[in-house]
mmCIF file of C-alpha atoms in Angstrom:
data_model
loop_
_atom_site.group_PDB
_atom_site.id
_atom_site.type_symbol
_atom_site.label_atom_id
_atom_site.label_comp_id
_atom_site.label_asym_id
_atom_site.label_seq_id
_atom_site.Cartn_x
_atom_site.Cartn_y
_atom_site.Cartn_z
ATOM 1 C CA MET A 1 -3.183 -15.674 -18.386
ATOM 2 C CA ASN A 2 -2.806 -13.766 -21.790
ATOM 3 C CA ALA A 3 -2.337 -10.079 -22.486
ATOM 4 C CA ASP A 4 -5.911 -9.649 -23.648
ATOM 5 C CA LYS A 5 -7.457 -10.992 -20.282
ATOM 6 C CA ARG A 6 -5.097 -8.737 -18.246
ATOM 7 C CA HIS A 7 -6.025 -5.731 -20.232
ATOM 8 C CA GLN A 8 -9.710 -6.700 -19.799
ATOM 9 C CA ILE A 9 -9.302 -7.065 -16.093
ATOM 10 C CA PHE A 10 -7.670 -3.784 -15.523
ATOM 11 C CA ALA A 11 -10.111 -2.118 -17.876
ATOM 12 C CA ARG A 12 -13.093 -3.113 -15.716
ATOM 13 C CA LEU A 13 -11.127 -2.039 -12.775
ATOM 14 C CA ARG A 14 -10.531 1.183 -14.161
ATOM 15 C CA ASN A 15 -14.142 1.742 -15.283
ATOM 16 C CA ALA A 16 -15.412 0.850 -12.031
ATOM 17 C CA ASN A 17 -12.903 2.961 -10.032
ATOM 18 C CA PRO A 18 -11.263 5.542 -12.498
ATOM 19 C CA THR A 19 -9.237 7.468 -9.756
ATOM 20 C CA PRO A 20 -8.569 5.024 -7.010
ATOM 21 C CA ARG A 21 -6.651 6.452 -3.953
ATOM 22 C CA THR A 22 -5.114 5.198 -0.902
ATOM 23 C CA GLU A 23 -7.226 4.761 2.148
ATOM 24 C CA LEU A 24 -4.761 6.255 4.357
ATOM 25 C CA VAL A 25 -5.491 10.169 5.142
ATOM 26 C CA TYR A 26 -2.544 12.374 4.472
ATOM 27 C CA ARG A 27 -1.617 15.724 3.245
ATOM 28 C CA THR A 28 2.068 15.643 2.521
ATOM 29 C CA PRO A 29 4.565 13.004 1.494
ATOM 30 C CA PHE A 30 6.042 13.109 5.181
ATOM 31 C CA GLU A 31 2.323 12.501 6.488
ATOM 32 C CA LEU A 32 2.098 9.628 3.907
ATOM 33 C CA LEU A 33 5.439 7.876 4.975
ATOM 34 C CA ILE A 34 4.506 8.099 8.799
ATOM 35 C CA ALA A 35 1.142 6.626 8.105
ATOM 36 C CA VAL A 36 2.500 3.742 5.957
ATOM 37 C CA MET A 37 5.024 3.007 8.534
ATOM 38 C CA LEU A 38 2.327 2.677 11.173
ATOM 39 C CA SER A 39 0.222 0.561 8.850
ATOM 40 C CA ALA A 40 2.050 -2.451 8.999
ATOM 41 C CA GLN A 41 0.072 -5.128 10.832
ATOM 42 C CA ALA A 42 -2.588 -2.523 11.514
ATOM 43 C CA THR A 43 -5.828 -1.338 9.566
ATOM 44 C CA ASP A 44 -5.851 1.685 7.778
ATOM 45 C CA ARG A 45 -8.803 2.726 10.006
ATOM 46 C CA SER A 46 -6.919 2.480 13.119
ATOM 47 C CA VAL A 47 -3.772 4.400 11.537
ATOM 48 C CA ASN A 48 -6.132 7.353 10.324
ATOM 49 C CA GLN A 49 -7.531 7.326 14.043
ATOM 50 C CA ALA A 50 -4.048 7.692 15.395
ATOM 51 C CA THR A 51 -2.659 10.183 12.805
ATOM 52 C CA ALA A 52 -5.740 12.546 12.927
ATOM 53 C CA GLY A 53 -4.470 13.442 16.332
ATOM 54 C CA LEU A 54 -0.862 12.991 15.807
ATOM 55 C CA PHE A 55 -0.709 15.256 12.713
ATOM 56 C CA ALA A 56 -2.828 18.182 14.398
ATOM 57 C CA HIS A 57 -0.145 18.200 16.857
ATOM 58 C CA ALA A 58 2.894 17.368 14.607
ATOM 59 C CA ASP A 59 3.179 17.145 10.818
ATOM 60 C CA THR A 60 6.842 17.566 10.114
ATOM 61 C CA PRO A 61 10.042 15.595 11.211
ATOM 62 C CA GLU A 62 11.106 18.405 13.749
ATOM 63 C CA ALA A 63 7.646 18.641 15.298
ATOM 64 C CA ILE A 64 7.576 14.731 15.776
ATOM 65 C CA LEU A 65 10.988 14.909 17.376
ATOM 66 C CA ALA A 66 10.043 17.603 19.598
ATOM 67 C CA LEU A 67 7.266 15.203 21.016
ATOM 68 C CA GLY A 68 9.775 12.841 22.114
ATOM 69 C CA GLU A 69 9.239 9.020 22.415
ATOM 70 C CA ASP A 70 6.644 9.184 25.272
ATOM 71 C CA GLY A 71 4.875 11.892 23.469
ATOM 72 C CA LEU A 72 4.803 10.031 19.970
ATOM 73 C CA LYS A 73 3.599 6.873 22.001
ATOM 74 C CA ALA A 74 0.594 8.669 23.433
ATOM 75 C CA HIS A 75 -0.580 9.152 19.833
ATOM 76 C CA ILE A 76 0.091 6.036 18.381
ATOM 77 C CA ARG A 77 -0.648 3.502 21.507
ATOM 78 C CA ALA A 78 -3.677 1.751 19.969
ATOM 79 C CA ILE A 79 -1.580 0.605 16.974
ATOM 80 C CA GLY A 80 0.184 -2.935 17.067
ATOM 81 C CA LEU A 81 3.980 -2.770 17.480
ATOM 82 C CA PHE A 82 3.447 0.971 18.743
ATOM 83 C CA ASN A 83 6.915 0.720 20.658
ATOM 84 C CA THR A 84 9.009 -0.397 17.603
ATOM 85 C CA LYS A 85 7.211 1.953 15.352
ATOM 86 C CA ALA A 86 7.769 5.092 17.390
ATOM 87 C CA ARG A 87 11.463 4.270 17.696
ATOM 88 C CA HIS A 88 11.780 3.860 14.086
ATOM 89 C CA ILE A 89 9.745 6.938 13.222
ATOM 90 C CA LEU A 90 11.992 9.237 15.568
ATOM 91 C CA GLN A 91 15.327 7.648 13.849
ATOM 92 C CA THR A 92 13.794 8.377 10.383
ATOM 93 C CA CYS A 93 12.705 12.067 11.245
ATOM 94 C CA ALA A 94 16.316 12.629 12.624
ATOM 95 C CA LEU A 95 17.553 11.215 9.193
ATOM 96 C CA LEU A 96 15.388 13.156 7.037
ATOM 97 C CA ILE A 97 16.607 16.220 8.760
ATOM 98 C CA GLU A 98 20.115 15.285 8.708
ATOM 99 C CA ARG A 99 20.484 13.831 5.115
ATOM 100 C CA HIS A 100 17.381 15.436 3.057
ATOM 101 C CA GLY A 101 16.640 18.717 4.722
ATOM 102 C CA GLY A 102 13.447 17.383 6.416
ATOM 103 C CA ALA A 103 12.041 16.290 2.996
ATOM 104 C CA VAL A 104 10.947 12.848 1.894
ATOM 105 C CA PRO A 105 13.368 11.667 -0.693
ATOM 106 C CA ARG A 106 12.164 10.618 -4.341
ATOM 107 C CA ASP A 107 14.685 7.786 -4.265
ATOM 108 C CA ARG A 108 14.198 4.050 -3.524
ATOM 109 C CA ALA A 109 17.705 3.590 -1.983
ATOM 110 C CA ALA A 110 17.248 6.670 0.214
ATOM 111 C CA LEU A 111 13.953 5.501 1.388
ATOM 112 C CA GLU A 112 15.018 2.077 2.072
ATOM 113 C CA SER A 113 18.075 3.346 4.188
ATOM 114 C CA LEU A 114 15.439 4.885 6.820
ATOM 115 C CA PRO A 115 14.625 2.699 9.703
ATOM 116 C CA GLY A 116 11.355 0.702 9.399
ATOM 117 C CA VAL A 117 11.097 1.454 5.620
ATOM 118 C CA GLY A 118 11.353 -1.490 3.526
ATOM 119 C CA ARG A 119 10.627 -2.260 -0.177
ATOM 120 C CA LYS A 120 7.060 -2.147 0.247
ATOM 121 C CA THR A 121 6.849 1.322 1.939
ATOM 122 C CA ALA A 122 9.246 2.735 -0.485
ATOM 123 C CA ASN A 123 6.951 1.475 -3.397
ATOM 124 C CA VAL A 124 4.017 3.180 -1.709
ATOM 125 C CA ILE A 125 5.689 6.566 -1.309
ATOM 126 C CA LEU A 126 7.366 6.418 -4.645
ATOM 127 C CA ASN A 127 3.744 5.659 -6.274
ATOM 128 C CA THR A 128 1.252 7.440 -3.913
ATOM 129 C CA ALA A 129 3.241 10.319 -3.370
ATOM 130 C CA PHE A 130 5.382 10.864 -6.299
ATOM 131 C CA GLY A 131 3.357 9.315 -9.149
ATOM 132 C CA GLU A 132 6.076 6.625 -9.960
ATOM 133 C CA PRO A 133 4.864 3.487 -11.784
ATOM 134 C CA THR A 134 5.924 1.134 -8.600
ATOM 135 C CA MET A 135 3.974 -1.989 -7.057
ATOM 136 C CA ALA A 136 3.811 -2.234 -3.620
ATOM 137 C CA VAL A 137 3.026 -6.000 -3.101
ATOM 138 C CA ASP A 138 1.255 -6.516 0.209
ATOM 139 C CA THR A 139 -0.700 -9.513 1.246
ATOM 140 C CA HIS A 140 -3.697 -8.641 -0.625
ATOM 141 C CA ILE A 141 -1.941 -8.025 -3.945
ATOM 142 C CA PHE A 142 0.048 -11.132 -3.476
ATOM 143 C CA ARG A 143 -3.061 -12.982 -2.972
ATOM 144 C CA VAL A 144 -4.819 -11.566 -5.938
ATOM 145 C CA ALA A 145 -2.069 -11.800 -8.281
ATOM 146 C CA ASN A 146 -1.649 -15.472 -7.267
ATOM 147 C CA ARG A 147 -5.356 -16.389 -7.276
ATOM 148 C CA THR A 148 -6.415 -14.728 -10.525
ATOM 149 C CA GLY A 149 -3.398 -15.670 -12.284
ATOM 150 C CA LEU A 150 -2.330 -12.043 -12.921
ATOM 151 C CA ALA A 151 1.225 -12.666 -11.887
ATOM 152 C CA PRO A 152 1.707 -16.059 -10.050
ATOM 153 C CA GLY A 153 4.948 -15.938 -7.764
ATOM 154 C CA LYS A 154 6.147 -17.509 -4.482
ATOM 155 C CA THR A 155 7.484 -14.229 -3.036
ATOM 156 C CA PRO A 156 6.363 -10.644 -2.844
ATOM 157 C CA LEU A 157 9.408 -9.771 -5.009
ATOM 158 C CA ALA A 158 8.485 -11.995 -7.565
ATOM 159 C CA VAL A 159 4.758 -11.021 -7.833
ATOM 160 C CA GLU A 160 5.901 -7.375 -8.131
ATOM 161 C CA GLN A 161 8.244 -7.987 -10.869
ATOM 162 C CA GLY A 162 5.709 -10.102 -12.600
ATOM 163 C CA LEU A 163 3.092 -7.265 -12.308
ATOM 164 C CA LEU A 164 5.379 -4.904 -13.443
ATOM 165 C CA ASP A 165 6.097 -7.005 -16.406
ATOM 166 C CA GLN A 166 2.605 -7.939 -17.204
ATOM 167 C CA VAL A 167 0.386 -5.038 -16.412
ATOM 168 C CA PRO A 168 -0.208 -2.717 -19.514
ATOM 169 C CA GLY A 169 1.619 0.472 -19.018
ATOM 170 C CA GLU A 170 -1.727 2.511 -19.346
ATOM 171 C CA PHE A 171 -2.811 0.979 -16.041
ATOM 172 C CA LEU A 172 0.603 0.572 -14.219
ATOM 173 C CA HIS A 173 -0.003 3.869 -12.186
ATOM 174 C CA ASP A 174 -3.141 2.975 -10.533
ATOM 175 C CA ALA A 175 -2.750 -0.803 -10.627
ATOM 176 C CA HIS A 176 -1.378 -1.018 -7.072
ATOM 177 C CA HIS A 177 -4.560 0.801 -5.429
ATOM 178 C CA TRP A 178 -7.022 -1.363 -7.500
ATOM 179 C CA LEU A 179 -5.321 -4.678 -6.492
ATOM 180 C CA ILE A 180 -5.245 -3.623 -2.914
ATOM 181 C CA LEU A 181 -8.845 -2.390 -2.751
ATOM 182 C CA HIS A 182 -10.077 -5.501 -4.745
ATOM 183 C CA GLY A 183 -8.168 -7.990 -2.389
ATOM 184 C CA ARG A 184 -9.395 -6.092 0.419
ATOM 185 C CA TYR A 185 -13.222 -5.918 -0.257
ATOM 186 C CA VAL A 186 -13.891 -8.644 -2.902
ATOM 187 C CA CYS A 187 -11.247 -11.189 -3.174
ATOM 188 C CA THR A 188 -10.959 -11.759 0.301
ATOM 189 C CA ALA A 189 -8.758 -14.351 1.947
ATOM 190 C CA ARG A 190 -11.129 -16.713 3.501
ATOM 191 C CA LYS A 191 -14.093 -16.551 1.167
ATOM 192 C CA PRO A 192 -13.712 -14.405 -2.041
ATOM 193 C CA ARG A 193 -16.894 -12.687 -2.948
ATOM 194 C CA CYS A 194 -16.655 -14.180 -6.459
ATOM 195 C CA PRO A 195 -20.603 -13.917 -7.513
ATOM 196 C CA GLN A 196 -20.119 -10.284 -6.746
ATOM 197 C CA CYS A 197 -16.659 -9.826 -8.462
ATOM 198 C CA LEU A 198 -16.483 -7.948 -11.687
ATOM 199 C CA ILE A 199 -13.525 -9.818 -13.225
ATOM 200 C CA ALA A 200 -14.736 -13.365 -12.069
ATOM 201 C CA ASP A 201 -15.147 -14.643 -15.748
ATOM 202 C CA LEU A 202 -11.619 -13.679 -16.439
ATOM 203 C CA CYS A 203 -10.032 -15.016 -13.319
ATOM 204 C CA ASP A 204 -8.340 -18.319 -13.534
ATOM 205 C CA TYR A 205 -8.914 -19.299 -9.831
ATOM 206 C CA PRO A 206 -10.316 -22.707 -10.001
ATOM 207 C CA ASP A 207 -12.052 -22.785 -6.790
ATOM 208 C CA LYS A 208 -14.574 -19.918 -7.040
ATOM 209 C CA THR A 209 -17.082 -19.202 -4.144
ATOM 210 C CA PRO A 210 -20.565 -20.470 -5.862
ATOM 211 C CA SER A 211 -23.587 -18.330 -5.941
ATOM 212 C CA ASN A 212 -26.044 -19.069 -2.982
#
């Protein structure tokens, strides 16, 4: 895919949604961190339902630690892998207090040193909470980048690096959100909604879903 096509793709995505936002509900970087940690193998909707109650009772590392493991699990029990996630969240809260004065660090290495926080989660925090031009490659972005030809790659890291290299700078801050939303609602896994896609004529995917 050439540079002109890539620019047109993101120009159209921006025109359709000038200020894209995560669908996770949060008020602070800490709440975002917890929500993203809970979102692994879970829907944003289920996470938002859980965190609405959780954050009403505990919205700081200290407050979540005070809940204890059983208290935290009571709020997140409906989310997949809640036992492991509860353990990681409590460990992370303790480390935030110990190492960072209770604040979420604006540093990739520091974020990735927290239990349950990998590269994708760190990228979400850096981009969404702190405005860094990062690219968190989830299954949606991985699919869209490969299917459209924007940044083909065999691994999430390869796709991330390709997108960082290929996405025009003016779009880089919001590209993460546009691509996730596009993959979630239009370029879906089983049957992409190509007839309704606003970038279909720019997409390199050879097996587009035909119009009925």
